[in-house]
mmCIF file with all atom_site columns, N, CA and C in Angstrom:
data_model
loop_
_atom_site.group_PDB
_atom_site.id
_atom_site.type_symbol
_atom_site.label_atom_id
_atom_site.label_alt_id
_atom_site.label_comp_id
_atom_site.label_asym_id
_atom_site.label_entity_id
_atom_site.label_seq_id
_atom_site.pdbx_PDB_ins_code
_atom_site.Cartn_x
_atom_site.Cartn_y
_atom_site.Cartn_z
_atom_site.occupancy
_atom_site.B_iso_or_equiv
_atom_site.pdbx_formal_charge
_atom_site.auth_seq_id
_atom_site.auth_comp_id
_atom_site.auth_asym_id
_atom_site.auth_atom_id
_atom_site.pdbx_PDB_model_num
ATOM 1   N N  . LEU A 1 1  ? -228.862 42.818 153.465 1.00 65.00 ? 34  LEU A N  1
ATOM 2   C CA . LEU A 1 1  ? -228.504 41.636 154.227 1.00 65.00 ? 34  LEU A CA 1
ATOM 3   C C  . LEU A 1 1  ? -227.144 41.824 154.829 1.00 65.00 ? 34  LEU A C  1
ATOM 4   N N  . SER A 1 2  ? -226.995 41.307 156.061 1.00 81.00 ? 35  SER A N  1
ATOM 5   C CA . SER A 1 2  ? -225.761 41.477 156.767 1.00 81.00 ? 35  SER A CA 1
ATOM 6   C C  . SER A 1 2  ? -224.731 40.438 156.226 1.00 81.00 ? 35  SER A C  1
ATOM 7   N N  . LEU A 1 3  ? -223.511 40.721 156.408 1.00 87.00 ? 36  LEU A N  1
ATOM 8   C CA . LEU A 1 3  ? -222.431 39.846 156.060 1.00 87.00 ? 36  LEU A CA 1
ATOM 9   C C  . LEU A 1 3  ? -222.500 38.534 156.860 1.00 87.00 ? 36  LEU A C  1
ATOM 10  N N  . ALA A 1 4  ? -222.849 38.637 158.142 1.00 84.00 ? 37  ALA A N  1
ATOM 11  C CA . ALA A 1 4  ? -222.955 37.391 158.937 1.00 84.00 ? 37  ALA A CA 1
ATOM 12  C C  . ALA A 1 4  ? -224.012 36.490 158.330 1.00 84.00 ? 37  ALA A C  1
ATOM 13  N N  . PHE A 1 5  ? -225.177 37.030 158.002 1.00 86.00 ? 38  PHE A N  1
ATOM 14  C CA . PHE A 1 5  ? -226.243 36.222 157.383 1.00 86.00 ? 38  PHE A CA 1
ATOM 15  C C  . PHE A 1 5  ? -225.810 35.597 156.092 1.00 86.00 ? 38  PHE A C  1
ATOM 16  N N  . LEU A 1 6  ? -225.106 36.338 155.226 1.00 87.00 ? 39  LEU A N  1
ATOM 17  C CA . LEU A 1 6  ? -224.653 35.781 153.976 1.00 87.00 ? 39  LEU A CA 1
ATOM 18  C C  . LEU A 1 6  ? -223.650 34.640 154.183 1.00 87.00 ? 39  LEU A C  1
ATOM 19  N N  . VAL A 1 7  ? -222.771 34.788 155.169 1.00 89.00 ? 40  VAL A N  1
ATOM 20  C CA . VAL A 1 7  ? -221.781 33.755 155.449 1.00 89.00 ? 40  VAL A CA 1
ATOM 21  C C  . VAL A 1 7  ? -222.518 32.477 155.875 1.00 89.00 ? 40  VAL A C  1
ATOM 22  N N  . VAL A 1 8  ? -223.523 32.620 156.767 1.00 88.00 ? 41  VAL A N  1
ATOM 23  C CA . VAL A 1 8  ? -224.246 31.429 157.248 1.00 88.00 ? 41  VAL A CA 1
ATOM 24  C C  . VAL A 1 8  ? -225.065 30.858 156.130 1.00 88.00 ? 41  VAL A C  1
ATOM 25  N N  . LEU A 1 9  ? -225.681 31.683 155.331 1.00 90.00 ? 42  LEU A N  1
ATOM 26  C CA . LEU A 1 9  ? -226.499 31.256 154.193 1.00 90.00 ? 42  LEU A CA 1
ATOM 27  C C  . LEU A 1 9  ? -225.598 30.453 153.262 1.00 90.00 ? 42  LEU A C  1
ATOM 28  N N  . GLU A 1 10 ? -224.389 30.867 152.998 1.00 93.00 ? 43  GLU A N  1
ATOM 29  C CA . GLU A 1 10 ? -223.460 30.169 152.134 1.00 93.00 ? 43  GLU A CA 1
ATOM 30  C C  . GLU A 1 10 ? -223.010 28.815 152.716 1.00 93.00 ? 43  GLU A C  1
ATOM 31  N N  . SER A 1 11 ? -223.083 28.699 154.050 1.00 92.00 ? 44  SER A N  1
ATOM 32  C CA . SER A 1 11 ? -222.690 27.442 154.687 1.00 92.00 ? 44  SER A CA 1
ATOM 33  C C  . SER A 1 11 ? -223.742 26.392 154.640 1.00 92.00 ? 44  SER A C  1
ATOM 34  N N  . LEU A 1 12 ? -224.987 26.731 154.281 1.00 95.00 ? 45  LEU A N  1
ATOM 35  C CA . LEU A 1 12 ? -226.042 25.763 154.110 1.00 95.00 ? 45  LEU A CA 1
ATOM 36  C C  . LEU A 1 12 ? -225.713 24.871 152.896 1.00 95.00 ? 45  LEU A C  1
ATOM 37  N N  . SER A 1 13 ? -226.327 23.681 152.895 1.00 96.00 ? 46  SER A N  1
ATOM 38  C CA . SER A 1 13 ? -226.186 22.820 151.768 1.00 96.00 ? 46  SER A CA 1
ATOM 39  C C  . SER A 1 13 ? -226.869 23.515 150.538 1.00 96.00 ? 46  SER A C  1
ATOM 40  N N  . PRO A 1 14 ? -226.504 23.164 149.347 1.00 96.00 ? 47  PRO A N  1
ATOM 41  C CA . PRO A 1 14 ? -227.137 23.792 148.155 1.00 96.00 ? 47  PRO A CA 1
ATOM 42  C C  . PRO A 1 14 ? -228.624 23.608 148.175 1.00 96.00 ? 47  PRO A C  1
ATOM 43  N N  . GLU A 1 15 ? -229.141 22.482 148.580 1.00 97.00 ? 48  GLU A N  1
ATOM 44  C CA . GLU A 1 15 ? -230.572 22.242 148.664 1.00 97.00 ? 48  GLU A CA 1
ATOM 45  C C  . GLU A 1 15 ? -231.261 23.152 149.651 1.00 97.00 ? 48  GLU A C  1
ATOM 46  N N  . GLN A 1 16 ? -230.638 23.308 150.839 1.00 97.00 ? 49  GLN A N  1
ATOM 47  C CA . GLN A 1 16 ? -231.234 24.157 151.861 1.00 97.00 ? 49  GLN A CA 1
ATOM 48  C C  . GLN A 1 16 ? -231.194 25.625 151.383 1.00 97.00 ? 49  GLN A C  1
ATOM 49  N N  . ARG A 1 17 ? -230.063 26.052 150.843 1.00 96.00 ? 50  ARG A N  1
ATOM 50  C CA . ARG A 1 17 ? -229.945 27.404 150.387 1.00 96.00 ? 50  ARG A CA 1
ATOM 51  C C  . ARG A 1 17 ? -230.994 27.726 149.298 1.00 96.00 ? 50  ARG A C  1
ATOM 52  N N  . ALA A 1 18 ? -231.168 26.819 148.336 1.00 97.00 ? 51  ALA A N  1
ATOM 53  C CA . ALA A 1 18 ? -232.097 27.029 147.294 1.00 97.00 ? 51  ALA A CA 1
ATOM 54  C C  . ALA A 1 18 ? -233.540 27.128 147.870 1.00 97.00 ? 51  ALA A C  1
ATOM 55  N N  . ALA A 1 19 ? -233.855 26.298 148.752 1.00 97.00 ? 52  ALA A N  1
ATOM 56  C CA . ALA A 1 19 ? -235.211 26.286 149.350 1.00 97.00 ? 52  ALA A CA 1
ATOM 57  C C  . ALA A 1 19 ? -235.442 27.580 150.127 1.00 97.00 ? 52  ALA A C  1
ATOM 58  N N  . ILE A 1 20 ? -234.448 28.042 150.885 1.00 96.00 ? 53  ILE A N  1
ATOM 59  C CA . ILE A 1 20 ? -234.608 29.286 151.653 1.00 96.00 ? 53  ILE A CA 1
ATOM 60  C C  . ILE A 1 20 ? -234.751 30.504 150.731 1.00 96.00 ? 53  ILE A C  1
ATOM 61  N N  . VAL A 1 21 ? -233.930 30.508 149.670 1.00 95.00 ? 54  VAL A N  1
ATOM 62  C CA . VAL A 1 21 ? -233.942 31.692 148.713 1.00 95.00 ? 54  VAL A CA 1
ATOM 63  C C  . VAL A 1 21 ? -235.346 31.671 148.014 1.00 95.00 ? 54  VAL A C  1
ATOM 64  N N  . LEU A 1 22 ? -235.807 30.534 147.568 1.00 97.00 ? 55  LEU A N  1
ATOM 65  C CA . LEU A 1 22 ? -237.059 30.524 146.853 1.00 97.00 ? 55  LEU A CA 1
ATOM 66  C C  . LEU A 1 22 ? -238.231 30.845 147.785 1.00 97.00 ? 55  LEU A C  1
ATOM 67  N N  . ARG A 1 23 ? -238.232 30.316 149.004 1.00 97.00 ? 56  ARG A N  1
ATOM 68  C CA . ARG A 1 23 ? -239.357 30.516 149.884 1.00 97.00 ? 56  ARG A CA 1
ATOM 69  C C  . ARG A 1 23 ? -239.385 31.993 150.382 1.00 97.00 ? 56  ARG A C  1
ATOM 70  N N  . PHE A 1 24 ? -238.267 32.531 150.828 1.00 94.00 ? 57  PHE A N  1
ATOM 71  C CA . PHE A 1 24 ? -238.268 33.814 151.503 1.00 94.00 ? 57  PHE A CA 1
ATOM 72  C C  . PHE A 1 24 ? -237.761 34.979 150.732 1.00 94.00 ? 57  PHE A C  1
ATOM 73  N N  . TYR A 1 25 ? -236.958 34.799 149.722 1.00 93.00 ? 58  TYR A N  1
ATOM 74  C CA . TYR A 1 25 ? -236.509 35.919 148.911 1.00 93.00 ? 58  TYR A CA 1
ATOM 75  C C  . TYR A 1 25 ? -237.294 36.038 147.603 1.00 93.00 ? 58  TYR A C  1
ATOM 76  N N  . GLU A 1 26 ? -237.658 34.906 147.076 1.00 97.00 ? 59  GLU A N  1
ATOM 77  C CA . GLU A 1 26 ? -238.502 34.934 145.849 1.00 97.00 ? 59  GLU A CA 1
ATOM 78  C C  . GLU A 1 26 ? -239.974 34.853 146.242 1.00 97.00 ? 59  GLU A C  1
ATOM 79  N N  . ASP A 1 27 ? -240.273 34.601 147.540 1.00 97.00 ? 60  ASP A N  1
ATOM 80  C CA . ASP A 1 27 ? -241.591 34.608 148.094 1.00 97.00 ? 60  ASP A CA 1
ATOM 81  C C  . ASP A 1 27 ? -242.498 33.575 147.415 1.00 97.00 ? 60  ASP A C  1
ATOM 82  N N  . LEU A 1 28 ? -241.950 32.392 147.087 1.00 98.00 ? 61  LEU A N  1
ATOM 83  C CA . LEU A 1 28 ? -242.760 31.331 146.565 1.00 98.00 ? 61  LEU A CA 1
ATOM 84  C C  . LEU A 1 28 ? -243.423 30.560 147.712 1.00 98.00 ? 61  LEU A C  1
ATOM 85  N N  . SER A 1 29 ? -244.559 29.997 147.380 1.00 98.00 ? 62  SER A N  1
ATOM 86  C CA . SER A 1 29 ? -245.212 29.097 148.338 1.00 98.00 ? 62  SER A CA 1
ATOM 87  C C  . SER A 1 29 ? -244.403 27.826 148.502 1.00 98.00 ? 62  SER A C  1
ATOM 88  N N  . GLU A 1 30 ? -244.773 27.025 149.506 1.00 98.00 ? 63  GLU A N  1
ATOM 89  C CA . GLU A 1 30 ? -244.047 25.733 149.649 1.00 98.00 ? 63  GLU A CA 1
ATOM 90  C C  . GLU A 1 30 ? -244.316 24.870 148.411 1.00 98.00 ? 63  GLU A C  1
ATOM 91  N N  . ALA A 1 31 ? -245.550 24.866 147.878 1.00 98.00 ? 64  ALA A N  1
ATOM 92  C CA . ALA A 1 31 ? -245.871 24.051 146.720 1.00 98.00 ? 64  ALA A CA 1
ATOM 93  C C  . ALA A 1 31 ? -245.066 24.549 145.498 1.00 98.00 ? 64  ALA A C  1
ATOM 94  N N  . ASP A 1 32 ? -244.996 25.847 145.297 1.00 98.00 ? 65  ASP A N  1
ATOM 95  C CA . ASP A 1 32 ? -244.271 26.396 144.155 1.00 98.00 ? 65  ASP A CA 1
ATOM 96  C C  . ASP A 1 32 ? -242.784 26.139 144.284 1.00 98.00 ? 65  ASP A C  1
ATOM 97  N N  . THR A 1 33 ? -242.289 26.150 145.531 1.00 98.00 ? 66  THR A N  1
ATOM 98  C CA . THR A 1 33 ? -240.875 25.888 145.782 1.00 98.00 ? 66  THR A CA 1
ATOM 99  C C  . THR A 1 33 ? -240.579 24.411 145.444 1.00 98.00 ? 66  THR A C  1
ATOM 100 N N  . ALA A 1 34 ? -241.529 23.537 145.817 1.00 98.00 ? 67  ALA A N  1
ATOM 101 C CA . ALA A 1 34 ? -241.356 22.106 145.517 1.00 98.00 ? 67  ALA A CA 1
ATOM 102 C C  . ALA A 1 34 ? -241.343 21.897 144.030 1.00 98.00 ? 67  ALA A C  1
ATOM 103 N N  . GLU A 1 35 ? -242.230 22.559 143.321 1.00 98.00 ? 68  GLU A N  1
ATOM 104 C CA . GLU A 1 35 ? -242.265 22.433 141.879 1.00 98.00 ? 68  GLU A CA 1
ATOM 105 C C  . GLU A 1 35 ? -241.027 22.951 141.204 1.00 98.00 ? 68  GLU A C  1
ATOM 106 N N  . ALA A 1 36 ? -240.556 24.121 141.658 1.00 98.00 ? 69  ALA A N  1
ATOM 107 C CA . ALA A 1 36 ? -239.333 24.714 141.075 1.00 98.00 ? 69  ALA A CA 1
ATOM 108 C C  . ALA A 1 36 ? -238.115 23.834 141.284 1.00 98.00 ? 69  ALA A C  1
ATOM 109 N N  . LEU A 1 37 ? -238.039 23.143 142.461 1.00 98.00 ? 70  LEU A N  1
ATOM 110 C CA . LEU A 1 37 ? -236.888 22.325 142.766 1.00 98.00 ? 70  LEU A CA 1
ATOM 111 C C  . LEU A 1 37 ? -237.042 20.870 142.309 1.00 98.00 ? 70  LEU A C  1
ATOM 112 N N  . GLY A 1 38 ? -238.307 20.540 141.902 1.00 98.00 ? 71  GLY A N  1
ATOM 113 C CA . GLY A 1 38 ? -238.548 19.200 141.460 1.00 98.00 ? 71  GLY A CA 1
ATOM 114 C C  . GLY A 1 38 ? -238.479 18.149 142.615 1.00 98.00 ? 71  GLY A C  1
ATOM 115 N N  . ILE A 1 39 ? -238.936 18.571 143.807 1.00 98.00 ? 72  ILE A N  1
ATOM 116 C CA . ILE A 1 39 ? -238.907 17.682 144.959 1.00 98.00 ? 72  ILE A CA 1
ATOM 117 C C  . ILE A 1 39 ? -240.270 17.680 145.591 1.00 98.00 ? 72  ILE A C  1
ATOM 118 N N  . PRO A 1 40 ? -240.601 16.669 146.395 1.00 98.00 ? 73  PRO A N  1
ATOM 119 C CA . PRO A 1 40 ? -241.892 16.631 147.093 1.00 98.00 ? 73  PRO A CA 1
ATOM 120 C C  . PRO A 1 40 ? -242.083 17.736 148.055 1.00 98.00 ? 73  PRO A C  1
ATOM 121 N N  . LEU A 1 41 ? -243.369 18.137 148.287 1.00 98.00 ? 74  LEU A N  1
ATOM 122 C CA . LEU A 1 41 ? -243.729 19.178 149.194 1.00 98.00 ? 74  LEU A CA 1
ATOM 123 C C  . LEU A 1 41 ? -243.175 18.935 150.636 1.00 98.00 ? 74  LEU A C  1
ATOM 124 N N  . GLY A 1 42 ? -243.273 17.687 151.076 1.00 98.00 ? 75  GLY A N  1
ATOM 125 C CA . GLY A 1 42 ? -242.782 17.325 152.378 1.00 98.00 ? 75  GLY A CA 1
ATOM 126 C C  . GLY A 1 42 ? -241.239 17.550 152.500 1.00 98.00 ? 75  GLY A C  1
ATOM 127 N N  . THR A 1 43 ? -240.572 17.303 151.438 1.00 98.00 ? 76  THR A N  1
ATOM 128 C CA . THR A 1 43 ? -239.094 17.542 151.451 1.00 98.00 ? 76  THR A CA 1
ATOM 129 C C  . THR A 1 43 ? -238.785 19.012 151.521 1.00 98.00 ? 76  THR A C  1
ATOM 130 N N  . VAL A 1 44 ? -239.587 19.866 150.899 1.00 98.00 ? 77  VAL A N  1
ATOM 131 C CA . VAL A 1 44 ? -239.433 21.322 151.050 1.00 98.00 ? 77  VAL A CA 1
ATOM 132 C C  . VAL A 1 44 ? -239.632 21.672 152.477 1.00 98.00 ? 77  VAL A C  1
ATOM 133 N N  . LYS A 1 45 ? -240.704 21.240 153.101 1.00 98.00 ? 78  LYS A N  1
ATOM 134 C CA . LYS A 1 45 ? -240.978 21.625 154.459 1.00 98.00 ? 78  LYS A CA 1
ATOM 135 C C  . LYS A 1 45 ? -239.871 21.204 155.409 1.00 98.00 ? 78  LYS A C  1
ATOM 136 N N  . SER A 1 46 ? -239.361 19.972 155.274 1.00 98.00 ? 79  SER A N  1
ATOM 137 C CA . SER A 1 46 ? -238.327 19.569 156.197 1.00 98.00 ? 79  SER A CA 1
ATOM 138 C C  . SER A 1 46 ? -237.021 20.250 155.891 1.00 98.00 ? 79  SER A C  1
ATOM 139 N N  . THR A 1 47 ? -236.706 20.487 154.610 1.00 98.00 ? 80  THR A N  1
ATOM 140 C CA . THR A 1 47 ? -235.485 21.205 154.262 1.00 98.00 ? 80  THR A CA 1
ATOM 141 C C  . THR A 1 47 ? -235.480 22.603 154.780 1.00 98.00 ? 80  THR A C  1
ATOM 142 N N  . VAL A 1 48 ? -236.580 23.320 154.604 1.00 98.00 ? 81  VAL A N  1
ATOM 143 C CA . VAL A 1 48 ? -236.688 24.675 155.080 1.00 98.00 ? 81  VAL A CA 1
ATOM 144 C C  . VAL A 1 48 ? -236.631 24.693 156.622 1.00 98.00 ? 81  VAL A C  1
ATOM 145 N N  . SER A 1 49 ? -237.280 23.793 157.273 1.00 97.00 ? 82  SER A N  1
ATOM 146 C CA . SER A 1 49 ? -237.264 23.743 158.758 1.00 97.00 ? 82  SER A CA 1
ATOM 147 C C  . SER A 1 49 ? -235.852 23.576 159.293 1.00 97.00 ? 82  SER A C  1
ATOM 148 N N  . ARG A 1 50 ? -235.101 22.611 158.696 1.00 97.00 ? 83  ARG A N  1
ATOM 149 C CA . ARG A 1 50 ? -233.740 22.368 159.128 1.00 97.00 ? 83  ARG A CA 1
ATOM 150 C C  . ARG A 1 50 ? -232.844 23.571 158.841 1.00 97.00 ? 83  ARG A C  1
ATOM 151 N N  . ALA A 1 51 ? -233.038 24.179 157.641 1.00 96.00 ? 84  ALA A N  1
ATOM 152 C CA . ALA A 1 51 ? -232.220 25.334 157.326 1.00 96.00 ? 84  ALA A CA 1
ATOM 153 C C  . ALA A 1 51 ? -232.482 26.505 158.291 1.00 96.00 ? 84  ALA A C  1
ATOM 154 N N  . LEU A 1 52 ? -233.768 26.760 158.562 1.00 94.00 ? 85  LEU A N  1
ATOM 155 C CA . LEU A 1 52 ? -234.114 27.844 159.479 1.00 94.00 ? 85  LEU A CA 1
ATOM 156 C C  . LEU A 1 52 ? -233.484 27.591 160.901 1.00 94.00 ? 85  LEU A C  1
ATOM 157 N N  . GLU A 1 53 ? -233.571 26.339 161.322 1.00 94.00 ? 86  GLU A N  1
ATOM 158 C CA . GLU A 1 53 ? -232.995 26.004 162.634 1.00 94.00 ? 86  GLU A CA 1
ATOM 159 C C  . GLU A 1 53 ? -231.492 26.309 162.627 1.00 94.00 ? 86  GLU A C  1
ATOM 160 N N  . ARG A 1 54 ? -230.836 25.906 161.583 1.00 93.00 ? 87  ARG A N  1
ATOM 161 C CA . ARG A 1 54 ? -229.376 26.198 161.455 1.00 93.00 ? 87  ARG A CA 1
ATOM 162 C C  . ARG A 1 54 ? -229.099 27.686 161.432 1.00 93.00 ? 87  ARG A C  1
ATOM 163 N N  . LEU A 1 55 ? -229.899 28.421 160.677 1.00 91.00 ? 88  LEU A N  1
ATOM 164 C CA . LEU A 1 55 ? -229.714 29.860 160.633 1.00 91.00 ? 88  LEU A CA 1
ATOM 165 C C  . LEU A 1 55 ? -229.875 30.506 161.998 1.00 91.00 ? 88  LEU A C  1
ATOM 166 N N  . ARG A 1 56 ? -230.901 30.060 162.702 1.00 90.00 ? 89  ARG A N  1
ATOM 167 C CA . ARG A 1 56 ? -231.143 30.590 164.059 1.00 90.00 ? 89  ARG A CA 1
ATOM 168 C C  . ARG A 1 56 ? -229.995 30.240 165.001 1.00 90.00 ? 89  ARG A C  1
ATOM 169 N N  . HIS A 1 57 ? -229.465 29.048 164.880 1.00 91.00 ? 90  HIS A N  1
ATOM 170 C CA . HIS A 1 57 ? -228.380 28.610 165.706 1.00 91.00 ? 90  HIS A CA 1
ATOM 171 C C  . HIS A 1 57 ? -227.085 29.295 165.453 1.00 91.00 ? 90  HIS A C  1
ATOM 172 N N  . GLU A 1 58 ? -226.783 29.524 164.162 1.00 88.00 ? 91  GLU A N  1
ATOM 173 C CA . GLU A 1 58 ? -225.516 30.062 163.700 1.00 88.00 ? 91  GLU A CA 1
ATOM 174 C C  . GLU A 1 58 ? -225.404 31.541 163.780 1.00 88.00 ? 91  GLU A C  1
ATOM 175 N N  . LEU A 1 59 ? -226.499 32.258 163.607 1.00 85.00 ? 92  LEU A N  1
ATOM 176 C CA . LEU A 1 59 ? -226.471 33.704 163.559 1.00 85.00 ? 92  LEU A CA 1
ATOM 177 C C  . LEU A 1 59 ? -226.332 34.298 164.929 1.00 85.00 ? 92  LEU A C  1
ATOM 178 N N  . PRO A 1 60 ? -225.629 35.413 165.074 1.00 73.00 ? 93  PRO A N  1
ATOM 179 C CA . PRO A 1 60 ? -225.614 36.138 166.322 1.00 73.00 ? 93  PRO A CA 1
ATOM 180 C C  . PRO A 1 60 ? -227.032 36.534 166.671 1.00 73.00 ? 93  PRO A C  1
ATOM 181 N N  . GLU A 1 61 ? -227.279 36.657 167.969 1.00 69.00 ? 94  GLU A N  1
ATOM 182 C CA . GLU A 1 61 ? -228.635 36.817 168.483 1.00 69.00 ? 94  GLU A CA 1
ATOM 183 C C  . GLU A 1 61 ? -229.361 38.025 167.853 1.00 69.00 ? 94  GLU A C  1
ATOM 184 N N  . ASN A 1 62 ? -228.708 39.091 167.552 1.00 58.00 ? 95  ASN A N  1
ATOM 185 C CA . ASN A 1 62 ? -229.394 40.247 167.038 1.00 58.00 ? 95  ASN A CA 1
ATOM 186 C C  . ASN A 1 62 ? -229.498 40.335 165.505 1.00 58.00 ? 95  ASN A C  1
ATOM 187 N N  . GLU A 1 63 ? -228.913 39.328 164.826 1.00 51.00 ? 96  GLU A N  1
ATOM 188 C CA . GLU A 1 63 ? -228.924 39.338 163.340 1.00 51.00 ? 96  GLU A CA 1
ATOM 189 C C  . GLU A 1 63 ? -230.307 39.189 162.798 1.00 51.00 ? 96  GLU A C  1
ATOM 190 N N  . GLY A 1 64 ? -231.222 38.453 163.452 1.00 50.00 ? 97  GLY A N  1
ATOM 191 C CA . GLY A 1 64 ? -232.551 38.283 162.932 1.00 50.00 ? 97  GLY A CA 1
ATOM 192 C C  . GLY A 1 64 ? -233.515 39.420 163.214 1.00 50.00 ? 97  GLY A C  1
ATOM 193 N N  . ALA A 1 65 ? -233.037 40.505 163.869 1.00 49.00 ? 98  ALA A N  1
ATOM 194 C CA . ALA A 1 65 ? -233.921 41.620 164.222 1.00 49.00 ? 98  ALA A CA 1
ATOM 195 C C  . ALA A 1 65 ? -234.485 42.348 163.051 1.00 49.00 ? 98  ALA A C  1
ATOM 196 N N  . ASN A 1 66 ? -233.841 42.302 161.919 1.00 50.00 ? 99  ASN A N  1
ATOM 197 C CA . ASN A 1 66 ? -234.307 43.012 160.707 1.00 50.00 ? 99  ASN A CA 1
ATOM 198 C C  . ASN A 1 66 ? -235.256 42.243 159.863 1.00 50.00 ? 99  ASN A C  1
ATOM 199 N N  . GLU A 1 67 ? -235.584 40.991 160.248 1.00 46.00 ? 100 GLU A N  1
ATOM 200 C CA . GLU A 1 67 ? -236.441 40.127 159.439 1.00 46.00 ? 100 GLU A CA 1
ATOM 201 C C  . GLU A 1 67 ? -237.883 40.613 159.456 1.00 46.00 ? 100 GLU A C  1
#
């Protein structure tokens, strides 16, 4: 992971960061992420969506090339 990505990841809210880590680094499904966090599935979907939008906006254009 790049330093820029880690800095932006750290800038997310704790809820957004947890959802992103569980979904994409731990490779949990949305339902499993909801269960792990104790929140509704719809909340996971909206939280992940907002976090991804922020990551896309905040990261330099080429940072996502290794995804």
